[in-house]
mmCIF file with all atom_site columns, C-alpha atoms in Angstrom:
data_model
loop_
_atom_site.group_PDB
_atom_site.id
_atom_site.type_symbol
_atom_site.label_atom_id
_atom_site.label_alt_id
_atom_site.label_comp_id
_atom_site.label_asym_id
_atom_site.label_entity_id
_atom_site.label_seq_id
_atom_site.pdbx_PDB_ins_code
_atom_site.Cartn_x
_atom_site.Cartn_y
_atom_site.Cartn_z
_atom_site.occupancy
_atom_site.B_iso_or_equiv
_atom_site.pdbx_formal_charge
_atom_site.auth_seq_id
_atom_site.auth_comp_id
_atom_site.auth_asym_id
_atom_site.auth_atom_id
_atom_site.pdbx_PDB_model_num
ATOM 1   C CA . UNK Y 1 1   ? -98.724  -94.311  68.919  1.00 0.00 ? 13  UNK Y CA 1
ATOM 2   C CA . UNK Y 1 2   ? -100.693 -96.577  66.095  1.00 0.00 ? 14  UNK Y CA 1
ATOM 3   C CA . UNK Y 1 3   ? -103.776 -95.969  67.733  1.00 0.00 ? 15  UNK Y CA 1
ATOM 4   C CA . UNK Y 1 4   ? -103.760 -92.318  66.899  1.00 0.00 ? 16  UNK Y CA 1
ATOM 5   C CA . UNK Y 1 5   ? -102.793 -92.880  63.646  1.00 0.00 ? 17  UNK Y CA 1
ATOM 6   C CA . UNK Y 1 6   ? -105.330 -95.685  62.554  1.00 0.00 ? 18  UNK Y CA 1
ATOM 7   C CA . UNK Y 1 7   ? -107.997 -93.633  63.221  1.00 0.00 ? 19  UNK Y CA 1
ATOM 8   C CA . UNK Y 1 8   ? -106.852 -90.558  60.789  1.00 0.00 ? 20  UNK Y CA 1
ATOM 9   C CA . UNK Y 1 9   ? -105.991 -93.017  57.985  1.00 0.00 ? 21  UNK Y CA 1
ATOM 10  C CA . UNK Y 1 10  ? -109.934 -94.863  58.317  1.00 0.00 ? 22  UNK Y CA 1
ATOM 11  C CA . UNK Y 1 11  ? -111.181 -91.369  57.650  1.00 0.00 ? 23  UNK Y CA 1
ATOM 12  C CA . UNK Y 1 12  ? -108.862 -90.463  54.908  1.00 0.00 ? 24  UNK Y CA 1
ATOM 13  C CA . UNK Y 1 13  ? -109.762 -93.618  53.352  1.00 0.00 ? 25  UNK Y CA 1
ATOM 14  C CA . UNK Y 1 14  ? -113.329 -93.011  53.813  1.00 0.00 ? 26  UNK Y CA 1
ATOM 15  C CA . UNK Y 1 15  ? -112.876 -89.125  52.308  1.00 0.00 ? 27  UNK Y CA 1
ATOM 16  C CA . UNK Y 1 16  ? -111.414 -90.674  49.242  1.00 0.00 ? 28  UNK Y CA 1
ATOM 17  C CA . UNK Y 1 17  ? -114.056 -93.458  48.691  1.00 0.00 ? 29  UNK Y CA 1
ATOM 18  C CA . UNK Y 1 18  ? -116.858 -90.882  49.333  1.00 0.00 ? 30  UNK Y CA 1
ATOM 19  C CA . UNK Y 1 19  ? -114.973 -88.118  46.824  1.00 0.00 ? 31  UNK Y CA 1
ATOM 20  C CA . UNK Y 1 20  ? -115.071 -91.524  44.266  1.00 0.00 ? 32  UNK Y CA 1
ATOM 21  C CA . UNK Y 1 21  ? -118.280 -92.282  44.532  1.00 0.00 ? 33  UNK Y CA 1
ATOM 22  C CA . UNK Y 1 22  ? -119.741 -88.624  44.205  1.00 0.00 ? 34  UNK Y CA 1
ATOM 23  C CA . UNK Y 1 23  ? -117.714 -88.333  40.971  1.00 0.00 ? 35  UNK Y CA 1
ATOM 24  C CA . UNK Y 1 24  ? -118.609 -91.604  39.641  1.00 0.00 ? 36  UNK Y CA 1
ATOM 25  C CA . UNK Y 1 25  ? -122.252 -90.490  40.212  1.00 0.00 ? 37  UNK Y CA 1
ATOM 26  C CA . UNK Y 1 26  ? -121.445 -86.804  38.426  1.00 0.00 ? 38  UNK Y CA 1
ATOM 27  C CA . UNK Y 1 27  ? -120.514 -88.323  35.543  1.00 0.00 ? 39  UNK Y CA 1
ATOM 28  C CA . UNK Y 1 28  ? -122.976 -91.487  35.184  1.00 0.00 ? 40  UNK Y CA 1
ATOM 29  C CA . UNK Y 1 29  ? -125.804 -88.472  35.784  1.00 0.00 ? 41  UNK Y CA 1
ATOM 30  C CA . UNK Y 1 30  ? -123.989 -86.322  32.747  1.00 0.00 ? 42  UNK Y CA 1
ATOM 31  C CA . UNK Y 1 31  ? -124.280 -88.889  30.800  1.00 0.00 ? 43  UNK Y CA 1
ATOM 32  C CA . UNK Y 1 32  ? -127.834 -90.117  31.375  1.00 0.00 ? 44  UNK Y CA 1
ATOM 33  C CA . UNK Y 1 33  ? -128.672 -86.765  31.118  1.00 0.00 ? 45  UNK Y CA 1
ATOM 34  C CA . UNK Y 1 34  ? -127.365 -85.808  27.893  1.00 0.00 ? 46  UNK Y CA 1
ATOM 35  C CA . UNK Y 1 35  ? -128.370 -89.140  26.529  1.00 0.00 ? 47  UNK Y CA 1
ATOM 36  C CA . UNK Y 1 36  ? -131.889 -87.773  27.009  1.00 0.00 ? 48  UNK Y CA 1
ATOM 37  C CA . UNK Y 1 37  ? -131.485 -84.553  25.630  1.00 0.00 ? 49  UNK Y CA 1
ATOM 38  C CA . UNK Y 1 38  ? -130.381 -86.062  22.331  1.00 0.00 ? 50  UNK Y CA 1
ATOM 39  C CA . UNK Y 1 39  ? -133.577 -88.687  22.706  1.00 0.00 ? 51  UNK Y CA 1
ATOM 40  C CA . UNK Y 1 40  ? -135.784 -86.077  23.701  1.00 0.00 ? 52  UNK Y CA 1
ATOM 41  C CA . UNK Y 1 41  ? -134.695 -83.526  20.556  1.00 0.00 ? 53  UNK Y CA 1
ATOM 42  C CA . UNK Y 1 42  ? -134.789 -86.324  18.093  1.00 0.00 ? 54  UNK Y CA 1
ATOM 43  C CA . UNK Y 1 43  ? -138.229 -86.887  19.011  1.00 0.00 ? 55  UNK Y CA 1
ATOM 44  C CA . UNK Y 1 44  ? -139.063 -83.087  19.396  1.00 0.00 ? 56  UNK Y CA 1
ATOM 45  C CA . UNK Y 1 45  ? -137.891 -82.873  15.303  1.00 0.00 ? 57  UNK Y CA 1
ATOM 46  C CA . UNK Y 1 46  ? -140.284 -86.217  14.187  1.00 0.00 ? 58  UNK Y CA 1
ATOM 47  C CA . UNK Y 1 47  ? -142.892 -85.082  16.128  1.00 0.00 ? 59  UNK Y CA 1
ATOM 48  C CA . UNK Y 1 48  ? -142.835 -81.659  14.053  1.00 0.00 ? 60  UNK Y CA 1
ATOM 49  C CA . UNK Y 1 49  ? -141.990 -83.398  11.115  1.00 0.00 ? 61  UNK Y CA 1
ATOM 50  C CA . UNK Y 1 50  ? -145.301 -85.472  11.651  1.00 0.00 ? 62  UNK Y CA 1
ATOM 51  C CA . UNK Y 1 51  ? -147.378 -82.316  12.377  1.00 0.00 ? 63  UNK Y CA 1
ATOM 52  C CA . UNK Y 1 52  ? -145.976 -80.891  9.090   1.00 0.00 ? 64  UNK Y CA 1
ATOM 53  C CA . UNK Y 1 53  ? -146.881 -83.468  6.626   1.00 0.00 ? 65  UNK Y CA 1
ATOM 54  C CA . UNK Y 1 54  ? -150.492 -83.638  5.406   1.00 0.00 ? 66  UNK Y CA 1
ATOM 55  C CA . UNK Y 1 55  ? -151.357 -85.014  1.633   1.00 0.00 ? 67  UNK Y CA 1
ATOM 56  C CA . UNK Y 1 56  ? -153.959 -85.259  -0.350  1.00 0.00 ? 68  UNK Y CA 1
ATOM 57  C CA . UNK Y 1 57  ? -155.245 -87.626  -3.472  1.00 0.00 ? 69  UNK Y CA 1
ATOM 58  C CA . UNK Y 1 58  ? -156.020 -84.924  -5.872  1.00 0.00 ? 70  UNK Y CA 1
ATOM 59  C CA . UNK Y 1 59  ? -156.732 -87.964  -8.590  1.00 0.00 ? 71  UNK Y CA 1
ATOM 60  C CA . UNK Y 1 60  ? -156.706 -91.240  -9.615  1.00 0.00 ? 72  UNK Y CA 1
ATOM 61  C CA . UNK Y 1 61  ? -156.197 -92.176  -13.445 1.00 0.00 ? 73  UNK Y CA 1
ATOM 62  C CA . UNK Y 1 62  ? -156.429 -96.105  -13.875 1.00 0.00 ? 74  UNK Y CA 1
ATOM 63  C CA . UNK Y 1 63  ? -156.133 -95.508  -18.010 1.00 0.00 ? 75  UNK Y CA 1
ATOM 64  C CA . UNK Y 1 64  ? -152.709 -94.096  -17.334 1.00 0.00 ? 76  UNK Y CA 1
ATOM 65  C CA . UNK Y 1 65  ? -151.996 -96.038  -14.213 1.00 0.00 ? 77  UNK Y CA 1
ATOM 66  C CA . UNK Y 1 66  ? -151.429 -92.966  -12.168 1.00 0.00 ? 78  UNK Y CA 1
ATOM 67  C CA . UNK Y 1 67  ? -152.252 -91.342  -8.599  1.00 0.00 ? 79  UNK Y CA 1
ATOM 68  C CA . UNK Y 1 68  ? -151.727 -87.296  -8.495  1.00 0.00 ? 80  UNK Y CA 1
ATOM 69  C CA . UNK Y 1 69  ? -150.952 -86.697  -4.704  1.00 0.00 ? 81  UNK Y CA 1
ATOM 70  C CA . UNK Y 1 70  ? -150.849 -83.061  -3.534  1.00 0.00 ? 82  UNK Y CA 1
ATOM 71  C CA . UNK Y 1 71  ? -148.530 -81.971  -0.148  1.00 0.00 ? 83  UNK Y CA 1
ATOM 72  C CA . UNK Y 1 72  ? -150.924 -79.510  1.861   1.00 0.00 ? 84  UNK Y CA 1
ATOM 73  C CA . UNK Y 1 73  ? -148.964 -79.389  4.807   1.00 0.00 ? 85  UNK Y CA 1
ATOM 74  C CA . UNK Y 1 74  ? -146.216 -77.118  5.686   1.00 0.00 ? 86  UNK Y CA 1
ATOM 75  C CA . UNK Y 1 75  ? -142.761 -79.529  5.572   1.00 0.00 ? 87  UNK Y CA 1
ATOM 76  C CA . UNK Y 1 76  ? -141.560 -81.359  2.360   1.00 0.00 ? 88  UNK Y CA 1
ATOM 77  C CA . UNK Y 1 77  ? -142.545 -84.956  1.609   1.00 0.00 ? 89  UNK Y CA 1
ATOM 78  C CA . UNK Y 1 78  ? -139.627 -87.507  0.869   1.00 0.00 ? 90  UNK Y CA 1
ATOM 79  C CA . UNK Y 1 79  ? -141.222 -89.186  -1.924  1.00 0.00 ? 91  UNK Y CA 1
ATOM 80  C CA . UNK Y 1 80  ? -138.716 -92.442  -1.490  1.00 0.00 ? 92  UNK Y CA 1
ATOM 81  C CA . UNK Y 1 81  ? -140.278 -92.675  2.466   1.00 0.00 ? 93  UNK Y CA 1
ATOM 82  C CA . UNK Y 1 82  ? -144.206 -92.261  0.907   1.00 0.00 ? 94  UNK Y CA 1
ATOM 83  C CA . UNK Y 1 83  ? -145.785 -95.837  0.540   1.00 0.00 ? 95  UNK Y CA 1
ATOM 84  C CA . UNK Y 1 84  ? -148.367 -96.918  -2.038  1.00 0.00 ? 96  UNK Y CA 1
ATOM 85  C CA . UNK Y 1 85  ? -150.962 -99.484  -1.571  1.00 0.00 ? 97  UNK Y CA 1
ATOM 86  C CA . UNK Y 1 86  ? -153.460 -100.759 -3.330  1.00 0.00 ? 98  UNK Y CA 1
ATOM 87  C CA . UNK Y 1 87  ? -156.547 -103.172 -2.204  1.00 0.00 ? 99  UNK Y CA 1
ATOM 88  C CA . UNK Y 1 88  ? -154.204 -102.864 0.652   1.00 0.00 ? 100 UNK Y CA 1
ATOM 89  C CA . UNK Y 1 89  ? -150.855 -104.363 -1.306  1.00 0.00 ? 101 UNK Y CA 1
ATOM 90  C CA . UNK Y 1 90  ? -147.521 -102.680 -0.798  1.00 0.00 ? 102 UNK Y CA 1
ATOM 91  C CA . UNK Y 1 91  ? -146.416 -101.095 -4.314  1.00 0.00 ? 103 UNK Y CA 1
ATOM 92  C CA . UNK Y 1 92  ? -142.372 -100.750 -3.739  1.00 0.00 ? 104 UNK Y CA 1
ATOM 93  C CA . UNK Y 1 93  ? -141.045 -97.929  -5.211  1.00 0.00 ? 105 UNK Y CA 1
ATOM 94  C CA . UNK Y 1 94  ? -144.108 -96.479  -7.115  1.00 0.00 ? 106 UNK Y CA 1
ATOM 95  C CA . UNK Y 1 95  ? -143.406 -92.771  -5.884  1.00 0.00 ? 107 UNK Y CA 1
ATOM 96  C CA . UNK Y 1 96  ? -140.032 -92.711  -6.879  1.00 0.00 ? 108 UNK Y CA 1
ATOM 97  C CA . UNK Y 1 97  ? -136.940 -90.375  -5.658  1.00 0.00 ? 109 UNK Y CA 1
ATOM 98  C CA . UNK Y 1 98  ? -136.856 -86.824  -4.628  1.00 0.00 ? 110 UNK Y CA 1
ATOM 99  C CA . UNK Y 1 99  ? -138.941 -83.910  -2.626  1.00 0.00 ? 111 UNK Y CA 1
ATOM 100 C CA . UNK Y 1 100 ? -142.040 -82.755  -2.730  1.00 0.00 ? 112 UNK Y CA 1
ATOM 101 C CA . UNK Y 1 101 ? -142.345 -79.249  -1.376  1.00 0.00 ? 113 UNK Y CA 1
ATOM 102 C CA . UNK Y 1 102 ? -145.599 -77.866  0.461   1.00 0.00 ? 114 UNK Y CA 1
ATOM 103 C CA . UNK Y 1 103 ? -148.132 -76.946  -2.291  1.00 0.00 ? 115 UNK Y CA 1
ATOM 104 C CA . UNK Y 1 104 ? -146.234 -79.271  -4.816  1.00 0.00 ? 116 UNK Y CA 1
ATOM 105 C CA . UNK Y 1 105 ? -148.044 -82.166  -6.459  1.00 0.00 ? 117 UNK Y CA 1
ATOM 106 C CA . UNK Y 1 106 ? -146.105 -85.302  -6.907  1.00 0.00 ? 118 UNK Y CA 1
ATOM 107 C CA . UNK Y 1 107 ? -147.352 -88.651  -8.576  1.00 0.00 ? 119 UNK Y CA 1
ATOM 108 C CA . UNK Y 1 108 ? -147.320 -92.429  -8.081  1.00 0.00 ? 120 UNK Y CA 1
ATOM 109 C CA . UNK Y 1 109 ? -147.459 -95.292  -10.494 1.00 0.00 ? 121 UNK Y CA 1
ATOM 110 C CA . UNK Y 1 110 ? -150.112 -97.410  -10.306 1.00 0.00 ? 122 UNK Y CA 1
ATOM 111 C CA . UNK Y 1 111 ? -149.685 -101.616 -10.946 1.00 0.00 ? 123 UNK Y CA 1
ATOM 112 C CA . UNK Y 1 112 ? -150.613 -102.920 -14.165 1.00 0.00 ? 124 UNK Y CA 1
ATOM 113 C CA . UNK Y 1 113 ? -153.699 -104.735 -12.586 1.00 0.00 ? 125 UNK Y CA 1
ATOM 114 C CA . UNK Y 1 114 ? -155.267 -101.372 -11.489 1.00 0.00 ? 126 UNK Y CA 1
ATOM 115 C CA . UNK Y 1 115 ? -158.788 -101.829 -11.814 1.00 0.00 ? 127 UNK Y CA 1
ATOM 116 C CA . UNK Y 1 116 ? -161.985 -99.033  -11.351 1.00 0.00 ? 128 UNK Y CA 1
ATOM 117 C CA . UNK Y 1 117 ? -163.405 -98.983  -8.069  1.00 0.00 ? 129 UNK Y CA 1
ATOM 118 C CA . UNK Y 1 118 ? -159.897 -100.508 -6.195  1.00 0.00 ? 130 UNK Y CA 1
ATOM 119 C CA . UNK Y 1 119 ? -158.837 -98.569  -2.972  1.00 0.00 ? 131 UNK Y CA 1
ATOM 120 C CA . UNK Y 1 120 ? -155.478 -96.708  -3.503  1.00 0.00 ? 132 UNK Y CA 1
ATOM 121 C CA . UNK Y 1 121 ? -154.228 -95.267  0.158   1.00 0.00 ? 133 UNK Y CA 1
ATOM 122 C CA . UNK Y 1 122 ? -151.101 -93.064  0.399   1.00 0.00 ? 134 UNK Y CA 1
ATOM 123 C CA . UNK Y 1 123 ? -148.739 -93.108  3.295   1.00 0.00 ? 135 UNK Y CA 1
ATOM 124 C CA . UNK Y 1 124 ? -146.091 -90.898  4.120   1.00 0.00 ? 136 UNK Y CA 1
ATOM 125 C CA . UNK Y 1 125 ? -143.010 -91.666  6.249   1.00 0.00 ? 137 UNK Y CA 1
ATOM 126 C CA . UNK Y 1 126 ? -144.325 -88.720  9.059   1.00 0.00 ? 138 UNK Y CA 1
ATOM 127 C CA . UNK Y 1 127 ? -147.537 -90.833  8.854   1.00 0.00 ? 139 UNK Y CA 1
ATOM 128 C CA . UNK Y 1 128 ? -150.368 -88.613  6.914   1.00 0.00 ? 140 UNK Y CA 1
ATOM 129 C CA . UNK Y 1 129 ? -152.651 -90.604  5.060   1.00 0.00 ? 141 UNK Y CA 1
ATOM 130 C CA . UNK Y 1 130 ? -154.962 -90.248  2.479   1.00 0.00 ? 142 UNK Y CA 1
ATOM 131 C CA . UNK Y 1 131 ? -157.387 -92.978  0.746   1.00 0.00 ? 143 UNK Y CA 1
ATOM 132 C CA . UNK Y 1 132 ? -159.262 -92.981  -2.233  1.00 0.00 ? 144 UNK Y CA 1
ATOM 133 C CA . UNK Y 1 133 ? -161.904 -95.836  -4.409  1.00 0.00 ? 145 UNK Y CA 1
ATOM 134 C CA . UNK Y 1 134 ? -160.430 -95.270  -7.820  1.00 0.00 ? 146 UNK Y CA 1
ATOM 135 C CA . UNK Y 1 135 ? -163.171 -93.906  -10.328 1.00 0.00 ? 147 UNK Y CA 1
#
């Protein structure tokens, strides 16, 4: 009589791991999958926020120690993510806080050591760029 019954529990046994391992794959597939989604949609929103953003250097005052910076494109500039160089030097913090909106001009100091004829390049954090030789 235990040889009829060995038999029926092997394939229960092998009906339960089986049901196991198709659920463990369900949900490691959910997961990869929706870990994906939420990569792929972050990108999706950069990659529109890059498209968006387009400045340009309307004008460079070295008297005053100024760049004027207009946004052309279509999606507002974070002025605290827009870098400043100069001769190809970082300038921390020269653009200062805020938002500029499309159409808006915004400005950016300029170091005390500004001289006539030094390159000034803007970069914002969705990666337009604009350079300019200071007049």
């Amino acid at each position: 009589m235990s040889k009829g019954i060995t038999p029926v529990i092997a394939i229960v046994l092998l009906l339960m791991i089986t049901i196991a391992l198709i659920g463990f794959a369900y949900v490691w597939f959910q997961h990869t999958a929706t870990g994906l989604t939420s990569n792929i949609g972050r990108q999706v929103n950069r990659t529109t926020t890059q498209m968006g953003e387009s400045i340009t250097i309307t004008s460079c005052d070295v008297s005053n120690k100024i760049v004027y910076v207009k946004n052309i494109g279509s999606s507002s500039i974070i002025l605290s993510n827009t870098d400043l160089y100069v001769e190809g030097k970082l300038i921390p913090d020269s653009c200062g806080d805020g938002v500029a909106a499309p159409g808006k001009t915004f400005s950016c100091d300029l170091p005390d050591d500004i001289e006539s004829g030094d390159s000034v390049k803007i970069v914002t954090g969705g990666g337009s760029v604009d350079e300019i030789s200071c007049p």
